[in-house]
mmCIF file of C-alpha atoms and ligand atoms in Angstrom:
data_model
loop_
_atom_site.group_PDB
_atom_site.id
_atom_site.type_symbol
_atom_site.label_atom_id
_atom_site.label_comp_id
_atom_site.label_asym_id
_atom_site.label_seq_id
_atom_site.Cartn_x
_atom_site.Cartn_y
_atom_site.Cartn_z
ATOM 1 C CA UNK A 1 13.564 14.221 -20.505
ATOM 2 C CA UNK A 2 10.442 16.316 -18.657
ATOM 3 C CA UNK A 3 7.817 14.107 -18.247
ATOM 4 C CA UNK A 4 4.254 15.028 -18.854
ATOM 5 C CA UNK A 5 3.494 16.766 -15.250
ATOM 6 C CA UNK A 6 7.426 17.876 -15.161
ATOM 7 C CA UNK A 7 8.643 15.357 -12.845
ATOM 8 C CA UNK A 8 12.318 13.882 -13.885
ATOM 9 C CA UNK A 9 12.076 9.761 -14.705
ATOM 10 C CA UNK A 10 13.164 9.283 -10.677
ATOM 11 C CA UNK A 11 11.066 12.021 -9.371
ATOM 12 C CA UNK A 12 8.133 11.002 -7.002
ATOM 13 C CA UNK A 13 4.655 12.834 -7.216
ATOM 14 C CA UNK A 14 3.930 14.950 -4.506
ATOM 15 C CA UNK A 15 3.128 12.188 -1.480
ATOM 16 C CA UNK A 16 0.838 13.211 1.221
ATOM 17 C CA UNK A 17 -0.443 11.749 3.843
ATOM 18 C CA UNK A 18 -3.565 13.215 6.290
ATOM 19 C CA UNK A 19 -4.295 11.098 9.095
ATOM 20 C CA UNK A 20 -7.864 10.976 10.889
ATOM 21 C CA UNK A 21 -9.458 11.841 8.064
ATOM 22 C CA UNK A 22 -12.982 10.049 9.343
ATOM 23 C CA UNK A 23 -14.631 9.807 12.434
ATOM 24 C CA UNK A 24 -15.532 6.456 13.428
ATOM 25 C CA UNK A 25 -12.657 4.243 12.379
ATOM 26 C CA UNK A 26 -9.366 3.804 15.017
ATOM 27 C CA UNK A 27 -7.722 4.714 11.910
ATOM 28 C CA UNK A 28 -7.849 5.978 8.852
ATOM 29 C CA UNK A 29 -5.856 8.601 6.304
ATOM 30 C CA UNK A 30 -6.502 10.451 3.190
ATOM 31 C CA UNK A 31 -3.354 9.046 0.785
ATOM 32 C CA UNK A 32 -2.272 11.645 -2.350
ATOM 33 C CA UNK A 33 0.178 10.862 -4.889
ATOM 34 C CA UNK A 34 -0.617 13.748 -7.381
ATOM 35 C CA UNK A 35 -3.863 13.273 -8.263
ATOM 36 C CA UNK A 36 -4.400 9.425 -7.358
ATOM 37 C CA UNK A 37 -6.282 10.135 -4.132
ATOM 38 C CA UNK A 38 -7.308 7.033 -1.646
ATOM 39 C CA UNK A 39 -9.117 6.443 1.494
ATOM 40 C CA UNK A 40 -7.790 3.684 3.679
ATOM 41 C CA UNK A 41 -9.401 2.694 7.113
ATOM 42 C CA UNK A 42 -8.695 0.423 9.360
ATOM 43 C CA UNK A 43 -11.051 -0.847 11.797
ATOM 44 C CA UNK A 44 -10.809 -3.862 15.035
ATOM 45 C CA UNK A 45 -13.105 -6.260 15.097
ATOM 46 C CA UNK A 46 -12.866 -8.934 18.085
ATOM 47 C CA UNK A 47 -13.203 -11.970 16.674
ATOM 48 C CA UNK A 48 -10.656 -14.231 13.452
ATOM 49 C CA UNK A 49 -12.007 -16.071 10.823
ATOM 50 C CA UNK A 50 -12.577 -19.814 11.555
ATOM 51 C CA UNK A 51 -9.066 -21.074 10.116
ATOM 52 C CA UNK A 52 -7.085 -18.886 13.198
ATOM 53 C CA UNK A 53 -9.998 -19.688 16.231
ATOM 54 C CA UNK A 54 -8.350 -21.186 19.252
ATOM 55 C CA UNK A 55 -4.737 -20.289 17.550
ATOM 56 C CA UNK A 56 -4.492 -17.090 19.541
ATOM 57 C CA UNK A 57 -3.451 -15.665 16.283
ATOM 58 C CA UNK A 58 -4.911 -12.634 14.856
ATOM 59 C CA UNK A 59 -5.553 -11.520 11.157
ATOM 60 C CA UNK A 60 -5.361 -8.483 8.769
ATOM 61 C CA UNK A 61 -7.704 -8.495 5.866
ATOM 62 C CA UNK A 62 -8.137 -5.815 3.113
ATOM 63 C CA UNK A 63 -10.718 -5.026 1.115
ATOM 64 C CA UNK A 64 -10.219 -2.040 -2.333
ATOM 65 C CA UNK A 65 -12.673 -0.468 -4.037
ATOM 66 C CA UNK A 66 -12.705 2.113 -6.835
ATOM 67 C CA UNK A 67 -15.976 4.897 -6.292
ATOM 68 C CA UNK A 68 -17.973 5.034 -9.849
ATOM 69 C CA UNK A 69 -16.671 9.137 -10.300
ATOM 70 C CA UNK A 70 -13.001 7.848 -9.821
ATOM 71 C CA UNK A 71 -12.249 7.520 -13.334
ATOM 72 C CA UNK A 72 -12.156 9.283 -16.829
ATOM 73 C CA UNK A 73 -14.993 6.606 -17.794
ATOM 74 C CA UNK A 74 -17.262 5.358 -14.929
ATOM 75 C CA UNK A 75 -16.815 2.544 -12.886
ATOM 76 C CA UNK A 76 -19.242 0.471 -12.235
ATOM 77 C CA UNK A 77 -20.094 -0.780 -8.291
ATOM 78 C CA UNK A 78 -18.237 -4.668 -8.025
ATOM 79 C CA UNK A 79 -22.063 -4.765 -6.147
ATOM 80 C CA UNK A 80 -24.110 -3.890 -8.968
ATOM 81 C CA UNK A 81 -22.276 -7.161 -10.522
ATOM 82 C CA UNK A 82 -23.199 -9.347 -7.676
ATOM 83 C CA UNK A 83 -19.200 -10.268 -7.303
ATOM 84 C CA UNK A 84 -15.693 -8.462 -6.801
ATOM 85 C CA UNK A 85 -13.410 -8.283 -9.826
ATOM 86 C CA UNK A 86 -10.221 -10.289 -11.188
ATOM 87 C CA UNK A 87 -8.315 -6.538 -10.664
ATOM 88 C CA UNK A 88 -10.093 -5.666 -7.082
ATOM 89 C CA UNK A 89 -9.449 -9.425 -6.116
ATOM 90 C CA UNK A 90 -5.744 -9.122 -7.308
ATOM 91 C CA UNK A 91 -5.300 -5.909 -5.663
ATOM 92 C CA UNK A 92 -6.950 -6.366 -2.065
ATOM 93 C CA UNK A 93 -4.720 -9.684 -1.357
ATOM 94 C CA UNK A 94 -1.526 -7.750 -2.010
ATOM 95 C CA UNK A 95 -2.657 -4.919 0.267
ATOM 96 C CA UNK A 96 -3.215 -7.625 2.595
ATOM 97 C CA UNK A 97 -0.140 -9.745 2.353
ATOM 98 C CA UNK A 98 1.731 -6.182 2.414
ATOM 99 C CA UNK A 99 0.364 -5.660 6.141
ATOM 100 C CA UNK A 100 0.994 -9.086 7.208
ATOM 101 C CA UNK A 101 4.330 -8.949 6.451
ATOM 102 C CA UNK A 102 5.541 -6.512 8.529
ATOM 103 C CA UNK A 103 3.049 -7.544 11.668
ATOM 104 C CA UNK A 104 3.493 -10.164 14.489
ATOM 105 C CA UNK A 105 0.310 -11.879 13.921
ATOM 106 C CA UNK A 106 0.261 -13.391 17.492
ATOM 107 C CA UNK A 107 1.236 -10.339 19.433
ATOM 108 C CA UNK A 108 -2.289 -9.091 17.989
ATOM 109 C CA UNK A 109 -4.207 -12.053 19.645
ATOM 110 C CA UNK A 110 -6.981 -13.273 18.443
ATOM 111 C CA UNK A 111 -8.301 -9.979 16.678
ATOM 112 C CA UNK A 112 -9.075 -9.053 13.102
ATOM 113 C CA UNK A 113 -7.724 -5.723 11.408
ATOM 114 C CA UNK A 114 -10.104 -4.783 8.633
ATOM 115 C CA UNK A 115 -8.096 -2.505 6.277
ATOM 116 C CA UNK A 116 -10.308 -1.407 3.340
ATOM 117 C CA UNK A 117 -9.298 1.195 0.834
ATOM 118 C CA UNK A 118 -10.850 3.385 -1.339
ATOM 119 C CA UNK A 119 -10.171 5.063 -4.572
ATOM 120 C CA UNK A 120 -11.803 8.598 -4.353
ATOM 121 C CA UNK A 121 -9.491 9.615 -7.661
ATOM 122 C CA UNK A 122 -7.672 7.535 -10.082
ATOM 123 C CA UNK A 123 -4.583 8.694 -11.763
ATOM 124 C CA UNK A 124 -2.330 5.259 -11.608
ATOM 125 C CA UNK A 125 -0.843 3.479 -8.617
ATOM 126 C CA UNK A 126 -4.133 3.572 -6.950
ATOM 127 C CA UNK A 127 -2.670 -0.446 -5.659
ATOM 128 C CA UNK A 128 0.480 1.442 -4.072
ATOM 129 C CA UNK A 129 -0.812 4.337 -2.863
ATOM 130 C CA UNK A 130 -3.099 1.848 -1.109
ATOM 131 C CA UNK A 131 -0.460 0.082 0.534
ATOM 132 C CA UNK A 132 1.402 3.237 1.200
ATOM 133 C CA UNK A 133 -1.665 4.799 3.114
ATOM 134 C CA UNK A 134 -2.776 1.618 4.773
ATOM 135 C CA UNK A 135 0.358 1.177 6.635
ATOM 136 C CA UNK A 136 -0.427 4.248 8.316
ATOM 137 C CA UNK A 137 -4.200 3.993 8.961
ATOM 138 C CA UNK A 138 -3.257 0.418 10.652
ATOM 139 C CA UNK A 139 -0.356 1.759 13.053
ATOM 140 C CA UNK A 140 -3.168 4.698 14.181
ATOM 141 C CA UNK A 141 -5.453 1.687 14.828
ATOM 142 C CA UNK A 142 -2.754 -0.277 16.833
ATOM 143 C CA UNK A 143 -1.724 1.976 19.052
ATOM 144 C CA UNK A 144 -5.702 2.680 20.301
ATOM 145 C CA UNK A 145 -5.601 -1.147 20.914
ATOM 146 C CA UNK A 146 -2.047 -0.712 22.250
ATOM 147 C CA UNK A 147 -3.242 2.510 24.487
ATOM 148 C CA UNK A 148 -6.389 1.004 26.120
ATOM 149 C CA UNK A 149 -4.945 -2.272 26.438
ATOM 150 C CA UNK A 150 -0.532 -2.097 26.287
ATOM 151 C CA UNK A 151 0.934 -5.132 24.207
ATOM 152 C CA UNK A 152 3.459 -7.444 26.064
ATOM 153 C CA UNK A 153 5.136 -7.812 22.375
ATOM 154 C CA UNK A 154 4.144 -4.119 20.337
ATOM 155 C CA UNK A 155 2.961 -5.718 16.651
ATOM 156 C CA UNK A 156 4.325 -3.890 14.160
ATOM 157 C CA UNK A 157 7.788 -4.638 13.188
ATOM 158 C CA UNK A 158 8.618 -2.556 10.288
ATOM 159 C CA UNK A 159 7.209 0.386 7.808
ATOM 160 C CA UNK A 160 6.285 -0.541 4.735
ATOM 161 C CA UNK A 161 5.777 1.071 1.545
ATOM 162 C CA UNK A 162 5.145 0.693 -2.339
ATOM 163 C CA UNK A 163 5.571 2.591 -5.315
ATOM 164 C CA UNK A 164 5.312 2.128 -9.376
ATOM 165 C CA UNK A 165 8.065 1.714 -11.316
ATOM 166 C CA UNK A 166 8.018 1.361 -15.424
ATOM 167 C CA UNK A 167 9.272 1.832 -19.377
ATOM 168 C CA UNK A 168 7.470 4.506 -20.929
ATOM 169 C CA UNK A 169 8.610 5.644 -24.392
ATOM 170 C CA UNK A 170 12.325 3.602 -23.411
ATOM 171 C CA UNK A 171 12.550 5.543 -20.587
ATOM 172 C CA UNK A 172 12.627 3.498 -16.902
ATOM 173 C CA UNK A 173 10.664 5.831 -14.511
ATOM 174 C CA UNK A 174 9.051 5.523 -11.205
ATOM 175 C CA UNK A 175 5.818 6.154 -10.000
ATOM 176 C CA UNK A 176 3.723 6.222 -13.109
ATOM 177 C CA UNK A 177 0.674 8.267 -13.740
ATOM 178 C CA UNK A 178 -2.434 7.195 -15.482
ATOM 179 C CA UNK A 179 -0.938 8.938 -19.156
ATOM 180 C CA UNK A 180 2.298 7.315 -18.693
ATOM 181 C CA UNK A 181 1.044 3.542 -17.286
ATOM 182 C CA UNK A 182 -1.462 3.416 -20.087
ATOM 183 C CA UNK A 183 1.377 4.196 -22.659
ATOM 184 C CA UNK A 184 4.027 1.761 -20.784
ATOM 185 C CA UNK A 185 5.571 -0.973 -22.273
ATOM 186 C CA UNK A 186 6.257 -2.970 -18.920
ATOM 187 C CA UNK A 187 5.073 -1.532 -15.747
ATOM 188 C CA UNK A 188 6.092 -2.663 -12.474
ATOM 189 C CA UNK A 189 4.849 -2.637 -8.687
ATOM 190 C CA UNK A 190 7.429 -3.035 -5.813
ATOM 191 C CA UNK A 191 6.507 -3.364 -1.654
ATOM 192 C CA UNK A 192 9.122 -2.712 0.558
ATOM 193 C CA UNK A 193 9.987 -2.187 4.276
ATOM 194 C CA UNK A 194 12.106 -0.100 5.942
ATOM 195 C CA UNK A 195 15.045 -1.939 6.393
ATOM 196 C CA UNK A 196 15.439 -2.550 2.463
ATOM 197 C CA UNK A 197 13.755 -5.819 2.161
ATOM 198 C CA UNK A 198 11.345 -7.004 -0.430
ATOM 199 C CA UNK A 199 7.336 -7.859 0.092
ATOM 200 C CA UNK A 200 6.345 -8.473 -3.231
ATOM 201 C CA UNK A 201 7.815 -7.380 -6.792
ATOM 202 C CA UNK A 202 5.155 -7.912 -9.743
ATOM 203 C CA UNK A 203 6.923 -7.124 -12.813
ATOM 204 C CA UNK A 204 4.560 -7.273 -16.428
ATOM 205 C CA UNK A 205 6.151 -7.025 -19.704
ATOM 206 C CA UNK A 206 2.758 -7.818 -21.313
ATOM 207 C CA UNK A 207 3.543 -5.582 -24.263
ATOM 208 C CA UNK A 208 6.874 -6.948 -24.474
ATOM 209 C CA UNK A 209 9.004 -8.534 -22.345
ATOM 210 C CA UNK A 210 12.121 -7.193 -20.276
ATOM 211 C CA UNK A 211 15.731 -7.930 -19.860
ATOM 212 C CA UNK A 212 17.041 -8.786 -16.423
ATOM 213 C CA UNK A 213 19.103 -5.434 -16.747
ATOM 214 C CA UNK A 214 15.469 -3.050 -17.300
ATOM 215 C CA UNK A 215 14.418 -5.398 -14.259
ATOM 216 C CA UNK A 216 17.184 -4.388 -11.752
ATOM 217 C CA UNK A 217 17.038 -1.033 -12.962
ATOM 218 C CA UNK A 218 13.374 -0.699 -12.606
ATOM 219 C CA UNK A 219 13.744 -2.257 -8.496
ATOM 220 C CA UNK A 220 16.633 0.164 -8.024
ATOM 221 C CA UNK A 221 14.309 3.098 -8.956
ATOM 222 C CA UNK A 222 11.518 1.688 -6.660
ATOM 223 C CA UNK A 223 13.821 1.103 -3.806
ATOM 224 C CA UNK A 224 14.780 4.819 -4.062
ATOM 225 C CA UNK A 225 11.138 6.178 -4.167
ATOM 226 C CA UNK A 226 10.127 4.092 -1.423
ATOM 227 C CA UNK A 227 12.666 4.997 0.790
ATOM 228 C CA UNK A 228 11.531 8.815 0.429
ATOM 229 C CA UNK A 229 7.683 7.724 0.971
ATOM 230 C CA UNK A 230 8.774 5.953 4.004
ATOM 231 C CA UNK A 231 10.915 9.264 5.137
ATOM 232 C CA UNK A 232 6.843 10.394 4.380
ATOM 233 C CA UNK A 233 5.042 8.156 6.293
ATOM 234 C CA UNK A 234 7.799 8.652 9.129
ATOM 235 C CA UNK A 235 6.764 12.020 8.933
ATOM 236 C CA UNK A 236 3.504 12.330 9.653
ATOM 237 C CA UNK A 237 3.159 9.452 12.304
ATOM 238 C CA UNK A 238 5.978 11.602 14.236
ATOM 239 C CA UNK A 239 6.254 9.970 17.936
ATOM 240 C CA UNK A 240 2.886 7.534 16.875
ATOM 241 C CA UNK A 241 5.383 5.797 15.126
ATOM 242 C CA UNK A 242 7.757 5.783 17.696
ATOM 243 C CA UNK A 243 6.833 1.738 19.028
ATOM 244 C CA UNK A 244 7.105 0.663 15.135
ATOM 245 C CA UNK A 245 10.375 -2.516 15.804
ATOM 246 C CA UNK A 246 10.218 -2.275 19.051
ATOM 247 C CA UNK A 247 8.624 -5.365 19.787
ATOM 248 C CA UNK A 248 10.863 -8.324 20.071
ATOM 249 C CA UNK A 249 11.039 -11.090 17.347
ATOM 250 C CA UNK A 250 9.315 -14.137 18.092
ATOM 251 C CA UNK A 251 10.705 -17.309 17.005
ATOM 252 C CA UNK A 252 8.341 -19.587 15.219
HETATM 253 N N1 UDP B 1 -8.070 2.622 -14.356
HETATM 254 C C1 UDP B 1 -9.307 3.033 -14.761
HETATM 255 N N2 UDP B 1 -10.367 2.152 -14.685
HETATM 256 C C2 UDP B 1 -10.203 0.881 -14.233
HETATM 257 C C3 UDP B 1 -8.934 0.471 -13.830
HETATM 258 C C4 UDP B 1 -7.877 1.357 -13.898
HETATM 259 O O1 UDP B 1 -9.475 4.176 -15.159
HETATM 260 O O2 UDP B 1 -11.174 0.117 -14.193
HETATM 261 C C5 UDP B 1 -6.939 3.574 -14.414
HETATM 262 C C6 UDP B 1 -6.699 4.239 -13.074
HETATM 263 O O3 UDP B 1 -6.238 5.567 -13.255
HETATM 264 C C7 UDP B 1 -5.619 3.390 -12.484
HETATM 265 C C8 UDP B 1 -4.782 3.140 -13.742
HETATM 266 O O4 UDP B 1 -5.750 2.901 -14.746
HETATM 267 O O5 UDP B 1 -4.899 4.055 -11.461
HETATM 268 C C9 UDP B 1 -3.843 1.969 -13.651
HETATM 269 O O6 UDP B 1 -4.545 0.814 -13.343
HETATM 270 P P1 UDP B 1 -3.832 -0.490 -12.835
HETATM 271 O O7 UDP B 1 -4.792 -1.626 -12.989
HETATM 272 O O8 UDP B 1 -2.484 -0.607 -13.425
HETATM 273 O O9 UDP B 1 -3.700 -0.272 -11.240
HETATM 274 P P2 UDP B 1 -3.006 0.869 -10.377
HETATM 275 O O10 UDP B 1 -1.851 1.435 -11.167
HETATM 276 O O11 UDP B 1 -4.053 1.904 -10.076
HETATM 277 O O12 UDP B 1 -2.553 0.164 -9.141
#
């Protein structure tokens, strides 16, 4: 079966990844799968939010947004609301559970990581392609810490990565685009690290519901995509990724 843009049911998009793509942030990268196109930055700011003061502990937060000329109909501005949206809310705490998971909070210190990413073009997987890009814009902004000031434990213990995987027409493929994830019948969004180990699986058979046999075929799929946008992400931090497990564990 060819899908719509050609790809085979376990065939990627075309993933890249262009790092320093704006001046003022220590980090940030222009993320492409296909045409979903996001903007993640990720910027230090000195001081943790009141639950984490005196802790020594720092934080990651994340913050997702979707610009108005992002989709086929416009979007409005959460602002021009007054509030953030159910999907926005949804979506920035699993970017930011996805970047906690793989950093030593305390090897940080008492430091905040602002990670905020936005959708320049939607074409589905706008939440993994998020992730995807994020991990990269944070390590850039690490090491500047890590450069003018050298960690006694380096932070970041893993990559991590996410990709789409769903049943479209009774077909289980990966990475979805908008035509095929507004067509699927359960669709399916899978973070993983490096070393093979779940962050988060959200599985929705909203349309109708799955058997635990679509379910492991669906996580195999994902496992295999993510390993080859981690290969990606590998890529283009070259030796900037070089510290990434380095540190030791810490036993809590
Ligand atoms: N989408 C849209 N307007 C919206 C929300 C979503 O056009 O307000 C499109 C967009 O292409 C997005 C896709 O629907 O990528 C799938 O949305 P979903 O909520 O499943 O999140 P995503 O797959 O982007 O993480």
């Amino acid at each position: 079966m060819v899908r719509i843009d050609g790809r085979r049911r376990d065939e990627i998009r075309k993933v890249k990844i262009t790092r320093n793509f704006i001046k003022h942030p220590q980090g940030s990268v222009l993320v492409e799968f296909g045409d979903t196109k996001v903007i993640c930055t990720a910027m230090i700011d000195d001081k943790v939010p009141p639950f984490l003061k005196g802790t020594g502990e720092g934080w990651i937060t994340s913050e997702y947004g979707m610009l108005p000329g992002s989709t086929q109909t416009r979007k409005a501005r959460d602002a021009s609301k007054g509030k953030v949206d159910g999907r926005t809310m949804e979506i920035q705490r699993l970017v930011g559970r996805a970047l906690r998971s793989v950093v030593d909070l305390r090897a940080i210190g008492e430091r905040t990581i602002w990670v905020d990413c936005d959708v320049i073009q939607a074409d589905g997987g706008t939440r993994t392609a998020s992730i995807t890009g994020a991990f990269v814009a944070l390590v850039d902004a690490v090491n500047k810490m890590d450069n003018a000031q050298p960690f006694s434990i380096y932070p970041i213990r893993n990559y991590v990565a996410a990709i789409s995987a769903g049943i479209v027409d009774d077909e289980i493929m990966l990475d979805l685009c908008y035509d095929e994830d507004s067509r699927a019948r359960v669709d399916m969004n899978i973070v993983m690290t490096d070393n093979g180990q779940f962050v988060e699986v959200q599985g929705t058979g909203e349309k109708s519901p799955f058997t635990r046999d679509e379910m492991m075929e669906l996580i195999a799929l994902g496992e295999k995509g993510i390993r080859e946008i981690i290969d990606i992400q590998k890529k283009s931090l070259g030796e900037d990724g070089n510290k990434i497990g380095t540190g030791e564990e810490v036993k809590i």
